[in-house]
GROMACS .gro file of C-alpha atoms in nm:
model
  401
    1MET     CA    1  16.128  15.035  12.113
    2SER     CA    2  16.264  15.233  12.407
    3LEU     CA    3  16.448  15.108  12.664
    4SER     CA    4  16.360  15.192  13.061
    5PHE     CA    5  16.559  15.420  13.250
    6ARG     CA    6  16.641  15.134  13.463
    7LEU     CA    7  16.745  14.956  13.227
    8ARG     CA    8  16.937  15.271  13.045
    9LEU     CA    9  17.152  15.295  13.428
   10PHE     CA   10  17.210  14.909  13.504
   11VAL     CA   11  17.350  14.914  13.131
   12ARG     CA   12  17.562  15.204  13.172
   13ARG     CA   13  17.677  15.084  13.556
   14PHE     CA   14  17.765  14.753  13.383
   15SER     CA   15  17.918  14.836  13.085
   16SER     CA   16  18.190  15.076  13.335
   17SER     CA   17  18.250  14.762  13.531
   18THR     CA   18  18.292  14.571  13.199
   19ALA     CA   19  18.567  14.794  13.106
   20ALA     CA   20  18.763  14.734  13.417
   21THR     CA   21  18.717  14.335  13.407
   22VAL     CA   22  18.797  14.336  13.053
   23VAL     CA   23  19.173  14.203  12.973
   24GLY     CA   24  19.350  14.533  12.845
   25PRO     CA   25  19.410  14.592  12.452
   26SER     CA   26  19.464  14.273  12.361
   27PRO     CA   27  19.448  14.086  12.006
   28ASP     CA   28  19.267  13.851  12.125
   29PRO     CA   29  18.919  13.878  11.934
   30ASN     CA   30  18.719  13.705  12.250
   31PRO     CA   31  18.913  13.897  12.545
   32ARG     CA   32  18.800  13.657  12.897
   33SER     CA   33  18.583  13.951  13.071
   34TYR     CA   34  18.468  13.777  13.387
   35THR     CA   35  18.657  13.703  13.742
   36GLU     CA   36  18.412  13.468  13.852
   37PRO     CA   37  18.314  13.098  13.733
   38LEU     CA   38  18.100  13.067  13.452
   39ALA     CA   39  17.850  12.864  13.649
   40VAL     CA   40  17.819  13.171  13.910
   41THR     CA   41  17.767  13.399  13.622
   42ILE     CA   42  17.499  13.171  13.495
   43GLY     CA   43  17.366  13.093  13.871
   44LYS     CA   44  17.285  13.461  13.927
   45LEU     CA   45  17.089  13.571  13.637
   46SER     CA   46  16.909  13.214  13.648
   47LYS     CA   47  16.797  13.351  14.000
   48GLU     CA   48  16.753  13.719  13.872
   49ARG     CA   49  16.367  13.825  13.908
   50ASP     CA   50  16.426  14.191  13.801
   51PRO     CA   51  16.379  14.236  13.416
   52ASP     CA   52  16.595  14.589  13.444
   53LYS     CA   53  16.896  14.404  13.618
   54LEU     CA   54  16.890  14.051  13.452
   55ALA     CA   55  16.912  14.227  13.090
   56ALA     CA   56  17.193  14.461  13.211
   57GLY     CA   57  17.367  14.166  13.414
   58PHE     CA   58  17.360  13.946  13.055
   59ILE     CA   59  17.483  14.211  12.890
   60HIS     CA   60  17.766  14.205  13.065
   61ALA     CA   61  17.773  13.879  13.114
   62SER     CA   62  17.788  13.876  12.743
   63ALA     CA   63  18.156  13.999  12.695
   64SER     CA   64  18.250  13.630  12.788
   65TYR     CA   65  18.290  13.453  12.481
   66ARG     CA   66  18.232  13.116  12.668
   67PHE     CA   67  17.898  13.325  12.773
   68ARG     CA   68  17.795  13.331  12.416
   69CYS     CA   69  17.852  12.952  12.351
   70ARG     CA   70  17.578  12.885  12.582
   71HIS     CA   71  17.266  12.916  12.394
   72ARG     CA   72  17.039  12.783  12.664
   73ILE     CA   73  17.073  13.059  12.872
   74TYR     CA   74  16.983  13.291  12.574
   75GLU     CA   75  16.648  13.101  12.499
   76ILE     CA   76  16.595  13.126  12.879
   77ALA     CA   77  16.624  13.465  12.924
   78VAL     CA   78  16.452  13.585  12.630
   79ARG     CA   79  16.127  13.379  12.740
   80ARG     CA   80  16.173  13.534  13.048
   81LEU     CA   81  16.154  13.848  12.933
   82LYS     CA   82  15.889  13.768  12.713
   83LYS     CA   83  15.620  13.666  12.952
   84ALA     CA   84  15.752  13.962  13.191
   85GLY     CA   85  15.574  14.154  12.889
   86ARG     CA   86  15.941  14.353  12.879
   87LEU     CA   87  16.057  14.308  12.453
   88ASP     CA   88  16.261  14.689  12.497
   89ALA     CA   89  16.479  14.424  12.737
   90VAL     CA   90  16.488  14.127  12.493
   91GLU     CA   91  16.635  14.387  12.203
   92ALA     CA   92  16.859  14.532  12.442
   93ILE     CA   93  17.012  14.194  12.516
   94LEU     CA   94  17.002  14.091  12.152
   95GLU     CA   95  17.100  14.399  11.978
   96ALA     CA   96  17.403  14.421  12.235
   97GLN     CA   97  17.564  14.075  12.078
   98LYS     CA   98  17.590  14.266  11.763
   99ARG     CA   99  17.963  14.398  11.922
  100PHE     CA  100  18.123  14.116  11.838
  101PRO     CA  101  18.260  14.110  11.495
  102SER     CA  102  18.428  13.746  11.568
  103ASP     CA  103  18.099  13.589  11.607
  104LEU     CA  104  17.871  13.766  11.352
  105ALA     CA  105  18.114  13.665  11.117
  106ARG     CA  106  17.982  13.278  11.188
  107GLU     CA  107  17.650  13.291  11.005
  108GLY     CA  108  17.523  13.070  11.292
  109PHE     CA  109  17.610  13.340  11.537
  110ALA     CA  110  17.322  13.575  11.358
  111VAL     CA  111  17.117  13.286  11.293
  112ARG     CA  112  17.040  13.234  11.658
  113LEU     CA  113  16.964  13.625  11.683
  114ILE     CA  114  16.709  13.595  11.457
  115SER     CA  115  16.581  13.322  11.594
  116LEU     CA  116  16.578  13.448  11.939
  117TYR     CA  117  16.378  13.766  11.818
  118GLY     CA  118  16.105  13.505  11.634
  119LYS     CA  119  16.082  13.313  11.983
  120ALA     CA  120  15.994  13.645  12.168
  121SER     CA  121  15.745  13.724  11.843
  122MET     CA  122  15.946  14.019  11.719
  123VAL     CA  123  15.958  13.930  11.380
  124THR     CA  124  16.011  14.299  11.261
  125HIS     CA  125  16.339  14.284  11.452
  126ALA     CA  126  16.425  13.950  11.312
  127VAL     CA  127  16.369  14.092  10.943
  128THR     CA  128  16.589  14.409  11.047
  129THR     CA  129  16.885  14.198  11.162
  130PHE     CA  130  16.897  13.950  10.823
  131ARG     CA  131  16.861  14.290  10.636
  132GLN     CA  132  17.191  14.402  10.848
  133LEU     CA  133  17.422  14.089  10.761
  134PRO     CA  134  17.600  14.216  10.463
  135ALA     CA  135  17.635  14.541  10.686
  136LEU     CA  136  17.780  14.308  10.967
  137GLY     CA  137  18.014  14.133  10.796
  138THR     CA  138  17.805  13.828  10.828
  139PRO     CA  139  17.756  13.557  10.529
  140ARG     CA  140  17.385  13.534  10.438
  141SER     CA  141  17.238  13.257  10.272
  142VAL     CA  142  16.952  13.042  10.287
  143MET     CA  143  17.015  12.929  10.660
  144SER     CA  144  16.988  13.247  10.805
  145PHE     CA  145  16.709  13.270  10.522
  146ASN     CA  146  16.515  12.958  10.686
  147ALA     CA  147  16.558  13.083  11.028
  148LEU     CA  148  16.374  13.433  10.901
  149LEU     CA  149  16.106  13.208  10.755
  150THR     CA  150  16.089  13.028  11.126
  151ALA     CA  151  16.078  13.354  11.268
  152PHE     CA  152  15.768  13.479  11.087
  153ALA     CA  153  15.622  13.119  11.153
  154ASP     CA  154  15.709  13.160  11.547
  155SER     CA  155  15.512  13.515  11.521
  156GLY     CA  156  15.210  13.378  11.381
  157ASP     CA  157  15.253  13.613  11.097
  158VAL     CA  158  15.191  13.343  10.806
  159GLU     CA  159  15.135  13.602  10.548
  160GLY     CA  160  15.488  13.773  10.595
  161LEU     CA  161  15.616  13.425  10.580
  162VAL     CA  162  15.440  13.377  10.221
  163ALA     CA  163  15.566  13.706  10.184
  164ALA     CA  164  15.926  13.650  10.223
  165PHE     CA  165  15.958  13.339  10.112
  166ARG     CA  166  15.826  13.494   9.733
  167ASP     CA  167  16.010  13.802   9.781
  168ILE     CA  168  16.377  13.721   9.933
  169PRO     CA  169  16.461  13.472   9.670
  170ALA     CA  170  16.318  13.683   9.361
  171ALA     CA  171  16.533  13.982   9.546
  172ASP     CA  172  16.877  13.781   9.612
  173PRO     CA  173  16.930  13.501   9.364
  174THR     CA  174  17.159  13.353   9.618
  175ILE     CA  175  16.938  13.287   9.834
  176ILE     CA  176  16.775  12.912   9.698
  177PRO     CA  177  16.514  12.804   9.911
  178ASN     CA  178  16.576  12.442  10.011
  179LEU     CA  179  16.387  12.156  10.161
  180ILE     CA  180  16.399  12.290  10.536
  181SER     CA  181  16.210  12.595  10.368
  182TYR     CA  182  15.969  12.436  10.222
  183ASN     CA  183  15.899  12.257  10.528
  184VAL     CA  184  15.853  12.562  10.768
  185LEU     CA  185  15.651  12.684  10.497
  186ILE     CA  186  15.445  12.415  10.464
  187ARG     CA  187  15.374  12.381  10.880
  188ALA     CA  188  15.257  12.722  10.887
  189LEU     CA  189  15.008  12.679  10.645
  190CYS     CA  190  14.876  12.365  10.800
  191GLU     CA  191  14.865  12.545  11.111
  192LYS     CA  192  14.703  12.854  10.991
  193GLY     CA  193  14.436  12.594  10.829
  194ASP     CA  194  14.516  12.666  10.511
  195LEU     CA  195  14.581  12.302  10.405
  196ASP     CA  196  14.491  12.317  10.048
  197ALA     CA  197  14.764  12.640  10.005
  198ALA     CA  198  15.002  12.320  10.212
  199LEU     CA  199  14.926  12.040   9.947
  200GLY     CA  200  14.998  12.322   9.655
  201THR     CA  201  15.297  12.384   9.801
  202VAL     CA  202  15.424  12.045   9.744
  203ASP     CA  203  15.368  12.117   9.408
  204LEU     CA  204  15.585  12.401   9.387
  205MET     CA  205  15.863  12.217   9.547
  206GLU     CA  206  15.833  11.892   9.316
  207ARG     CA  207  15.851  12.147   9.040
  208ASN     CA  208  16.166  12.317   9.132
  209GLY     CA  209  16.341  11.994   9.176
  210ILE     CA  210  16.318  11.925   9.538
  211SER     CA  211  16.099  11.555   9.649
  212PRO     CA  212  15.890  11.599   9.951
  213ASP     CA  213  16.026  11.439  10.296
  214LEU     CA  214  15.864  11.198  10.546
  215ILE     CA  215  15.913  11.561  10.806
  216ALA     CA  216  15.617  11.716  10.508
  217CYS     CA  217  15.445  11.421  10.449
  218ASN     CA  218  15.407  11.378  10.799
  219THR     CA  219  15.301  11.738  10.877
  220LEU     CA  220  15.037  11.677  10.580
  221LEU     CA  221  14.888  11.400  10.762
  222HIS     CA  222  14.874  11.507  11.116
  223TRP     CA  223  14.669  11.850  10.965
  224SER     CA  224  14.487  11.601  10.692
  225TYR     CA  225  14.367  11.433  10.978
  226GLU     CA  226  14.315  11.693  11.240
  227ARG     CA  227  14.058  11.872  11.006
  228LYS     CA  228  13.846  11.550  10.892
  229GLU     CA  229  14.049  11.542  10.558
  230SER     CA  230  14.036  11.169  10.519
  231SER     CA  231  14.053  11.192  10.139
  232GLU     CA  232  14.341  11.419  10.155
  233ALA     CA  233  14.528  11.199  10.384
  234GLU     CA  234  14.507  10.946  10.158
  235LYS     CA  235  14.668  11.118   9.844
  236ILE     CA  236  14.909  11.165  10.155
  237TRP     CA  237  14.954  10.803  10.149
  238ALA     CA  238  14.984  10.727   9.770
  239LEU     CA  239  15.241  11.048   9.755
  240MET     CA  240  15.458  10.865   9.990
  241ARG     CA  241  15.416  10.519   9.796
  242LYS     CA  242  15.497  10.680   9.476
  243LYS     CA  243  15.819  10.857   9.613
  244ASN     CA  244  15.924  10.563   9.803
  245ILE     CA  245  15.927  10.726  10.137
  246GLU     CA  246  15.875  10.474  10.436
  247PRO     CA  247  15.655  10.588  10.710
  248ASN     CA  248  15.743  10.612  11.042
  249THR     CA  249  15.534  10.577  11.368
  250LYS     CA  250  15.460  10.901  11.396
  251SER     CA  251  15.323  10.915  11.065
  252PHE     CA  252  15.070  10.597  11.175
  253ASN     CA  253  15.001  10.774  11.519
  254THR     CA  254  14.832  11.048  11.362
  255LYS     CA  255  14.554  10.823  11.172
  256LEU     CA  256  14.530  10.632  11.524
  257ARG     CA  257  14.403  10.979  11.648
  258TRP     CA  258  14.137  11.001  11.375
  259LEU     CA  259  14.026  10.667  11.409
  260VAL     CA  260  13.963  10.717  11.759
  261SER     CA  261  13.791  11.031  11.717
  262GLU     CA  262  13.579  10.851  11.462
  263GLY     CA  263  13.475  10.625  11.738
  264ARG     CA  264  13.671  10.329  11.558
  265THR     CA  265  13.885  10.224  11.825
  266ALA     CA  266  13.833   9.876  11.726
  267GLU     CA  267  13.975   9.980  11.364
  268ALA     CA  268  14.297  10.189  11.575
  269ALA     CA  269  14.389   9.871  11.781
  270LYS     CA  270  14.424   9.648  11.438
  271LEU     CA  271  14.688   9.918  11.264
  272VAL     CA  272  14.854   9.875  11.613
  273ASP     CA  273  14.918   9.508  11.554
  274GLN     CA  274  14.983   9.582  11.195
  275LEU     CA  275  15.260   9.850  11.350
  276ASN     CA  276  15.477   9.535  11.425
  277HIS     CA  277  15.416   9.324  11.099
  278VAL     CA  278  15.583   9.625  10.906
  279GLY     CA  279  15.853   9.642  11.126
  280LEU     CA  280  15.732   9.947  11.299
  281GLN     CA  281  15.776   9.997  11.741
  282PRO     CA  282  15.398  10.169  11.888
  283ASP     CA  283  15.505  10.410  12.104
  284ALA     CA  284  15.360  10.590  12.411
  285PHE     CA  285  15.159  10.821  12.172
  286SER     CA  286  15.009  10.488  11.979
  287PHE     CA  287  14.866  10.369  12.342
  288ASN     CA  288  14.778  10.649  12.443
  289ALA     CA  289  14.521  10.694  12.134
  290LEU     CA  290  14.350  10.368  12.226
  291ILE     CA  291  14.356  10.435  12.591
  292LYS     CA  292  14.161  10.734  12.518
  293GLY     CA  293  13.896  10.540  12.301
  294TYR     CA  294  13.833  10.254  12.507
  295CYS     CA  295  13.774  10.498  12.815
  296GLN     CA  296  13.498  10.701  12.575
  297GLU     CA  297  13.389  10.403  12.445
  298GLY     CA  298  13.388  10.300  12.911
  299ASN     CA  299  13.594  10.021  12.862
  300LEU     CA  300  13.836  10.091  13.129
  301GLU     CA  301  13.912   9.728  13.186
  302GLU     CA  302  14.122   9.713  12.835
  303ALA     CA  303  14.216  10.076  12.903
  304LYS     CA  304  14.380   9.949  13.223
  305ARG     CA  305  14.508   9.644  13.027
  306LEU     CA  306  14.708   9.838  12.823
  307PHE     CA  307  14.844  10.094  13.089
  308SER     CA  308  14.991   9.802  13.268
  309ASP     CA  309  15.138   9.708  12.931
  310PHE     CA  310  15.333   9.967  12.861
  311SER     CA  311  15.642   9.808  13.005
  312LYS     CA  312  15.582   9.476  12.808
  313ASN     CA  313  15.536   9.682  12.530
  314GLN     CA  314  15.871   9.845  12.593
  315CYS     CA  315  15.786  10.180  12.632
  316ALA     CA  316  15.711  10.376  12.935
  317PRO     CA  317  15.400  10.638  13.009
  318ASN     CA  318  15.424  10.965  12.944
  319LYS     CA  319  15.209  11.296  13.042
  320GLY     CA  320  14.988  11.296  12.798
  321THR     CA  321  14.894  10.898  12.926
  322PHE     CA  322  14.831  11.011  13.307
  323GLU     CA  323  14.593  11.293  13.205
  324ILE     CA  324  14.382  11.050  12.966
  325ILE     CA  325  14.341  10.785  13.244
  326ILE     CA  326  14.331  10.937  13.598
  327PRO     CA  327  14.015  11.153  13.527
  328TYR     CA  328  13.850  10.813  13.396
  329LEU     CA  329  13.969  10.632  13.698
  330CYS     CA  330  13.824  10.923  13.923
  331GLU     CA  331  13.496  10.900  13.777
  332ALA     CA  332  13.449  10.531  13.803
  333GLY     CA  333  13.553  10.534  14.143
  334GLU     CA  334  13.910  10.406  14.100
  335LEU     CA  335  14.132  10.626  14.351
  336ASP     CA  336  14.351  10.403  14.479
  337LEU     CA  337  14.464  10.354  14.089
  338ALA     CA  338  14.449  10.714  14.055
  339LEU     CA  339  14.655  10.767  14.384
  340LYS     CA  340  14.932  10.528  14.278
  341CYS     CA  341  14.947  10.679  13.877
  342CYS     CA  342  14.976  11.050  14.024
  343TYR     CA  343  15.268  10.949  14.257
  344ASP     CA  344  15.385  10.766  13.955
  345SER     CA  345  15.381  11.049  13.714
  346MET     CA  346  15.626  11.275  13.977
  347SER     CA  347  15.850  10.988  14.005
  348THR     CA  348  15.940  10.964  13.625
  349ARG     CA  349  15.885  11.344  13.643
  350CYS     CA  350  15.573  11.328  13.402
  351PHE     CA  351  15.385  11.633  13.553
  352VAL     CA  352  15.051  11.665  13.478
  353GLU     CA  353  14.848  11.919  13.482
  354ALA     CA  354  14.735  12.042  13.833
  355ALA     CA  355  14.370  12.006  13.755
  356VAL     CA  356  14.400  11.649  13.716
  357PHE     CA  357  14.569  11.596  14.052
  358GLN     CA  358  14.278  11.825  14.205
  359ARG     CA  359  14.035  11.566  14.063
  360VAL     CA  360  14.192  11.304  14.276
  361VAL     CA  361  14.240  11.552  14.597
  362ASN     CA  362  13.889  11.573  14.564
  363GLY     CA  363  13.759  11.258  14.540
  364LEU     CA  364  13.982  11.143  14.875
  365ALA     CA  365  13.844  11.392  15.026
  366LYS     CA  366  13.505  11.320  14.980
  367SER     CA  367  13.547  10.931  15.028
  368SER     CA  368  13.693  11.088  15.377
  369ARG     CA  369  14.029  10.992  15.292
  370MET     CA  370  14.188  11.344  15.417
  371ASP     CA  371  14.513  11.200  15.548
  372GLU     CA  372  14.626  11.085  15.148
  373ALA     CA  373  14.433  11.394  14.981
  374THR     CA  374  14.685  11.579  15.244
  375LYS     CA  375  14.978  11.383  15.182
  376LEU     CA  376  14.915  11.402  14.796
  377VAL     CA  377  14.891  11.770  14.843
  378ASP     CA  378  15.208  11.778  15.024
  379VAL     CA  379  15.393  11.567  14.775
  380GLY     CA  380  15.245  11.792  14.467
  381ARG     CA  381  15.392  12.088  14.629
  382LYS     CA  382  15.744  11.931  14.643
  383ASN     CA  383  15.739  11.874  14.269
  384ASN     CA  384  15.647  12.241  14.209
  385TYR     CA  385  15.324  12.258  14.198
  386SER     CA  386  15.180  12.603  14.323
  387ARG     CA  387  14.939  12.679  14.652
  388LYS     CA  388  14.687  12.827  14.410
  389SER     CA  389  14.690  12.533  14.107
  390LEU     CA  390  14.692  12.246  14.355
  391ARG     CA  391  14.465  12.321  14.681
  392ASN     CA  392  14.459  12.143  15.014
  393PRO     CA  393  14.126  11.934  15.078
  394SER     CA  394  14.024  12.139  15.354
  395SER     CA  395  14.010  12.447  15.160
  396ASN     CA  396  13.770  12.306  14.853
  397LEU     CA  397  13.529  12.093  15.080
  398SER     CA  398  13.293  12.379  14.926
  399LEU     CA  399  13.318  12.286  14.622
  400ILE     CA  400  13.330  11.868  14.658
  401VAL     CA  401  13.024  11.828  14.912
   0.00000   0.00000   0.00000
């Protein structure tokens, strides 16, 4: 992947600048390379909108050891460059990190590079980096192997993941898949829709002396119910009982959503009541499932009661809660409560989809409550809803008349 001319130019310029600011031939393997505070450097990069300047500035900044310890800024930069379609710039900033032998002596640093390539859906580069580890002086163990498997999963390359899971340990006896390895494989197979292969992986791990854990079981439960394979889900519950794996609220939430999708909200409500009897606390996702079920059945009053009882149930509504109930409130003409929900969602930083707010704006405008509609749009804009996604009622009248 060739770098753009502008990026090569910026990298050369910043490289010269770095040479001038790095403290001379110090024995310190991580010399200070910046005269400005780290927060200022990160702030400048965060505001930079030009992908070439962002990449070049990032490479320059990474000469600072303290900067390289800031994992989050790496993730943000990679995400922004990927979104801009500049995978060449992602490659430039990550390959530039391979010039720090003291960092590469720790496998965790290399794991981060492999993982970032995965987040950018650049799995070929992740594989290349994994293969380079011995030459870079980096230990290579199941930790970097798991990072590579995750990179395949993040890139959506399940076939490559399965092949790597099979071939790499066969070629390198020092790499033995562990519980995390199997969990990555199980999740990827489930997301691909191959539930049978995922269930078969449980048999494979048990043959290799590894017992499935709650993470594996919850993954299998989720996808069994998602695919309406309730009989397979019952097998997982049986396995959990056999292995003495204690389910958590997340385990039951998958069943709750399935019951609601089957129109069995009354059974779902009984299951929520049972959670308290087994020492588990229902969470927002539990109540969201019930609220959705009641709304779909036309029992808005019961849905409203559950919504108002969130604090009594020791949890708070989340983004999903508001996105479920607001449209049904609009449909029922309960605009006052819908409007309150909009403001409550923003005050608790549960930023729902703009289309949900737009329904409230449209409903208010249609009811000749233009001032309230305009105010909601104004408050939404102050909370980072764009003009394109959340429109003023005056510009949208033709759609609601």
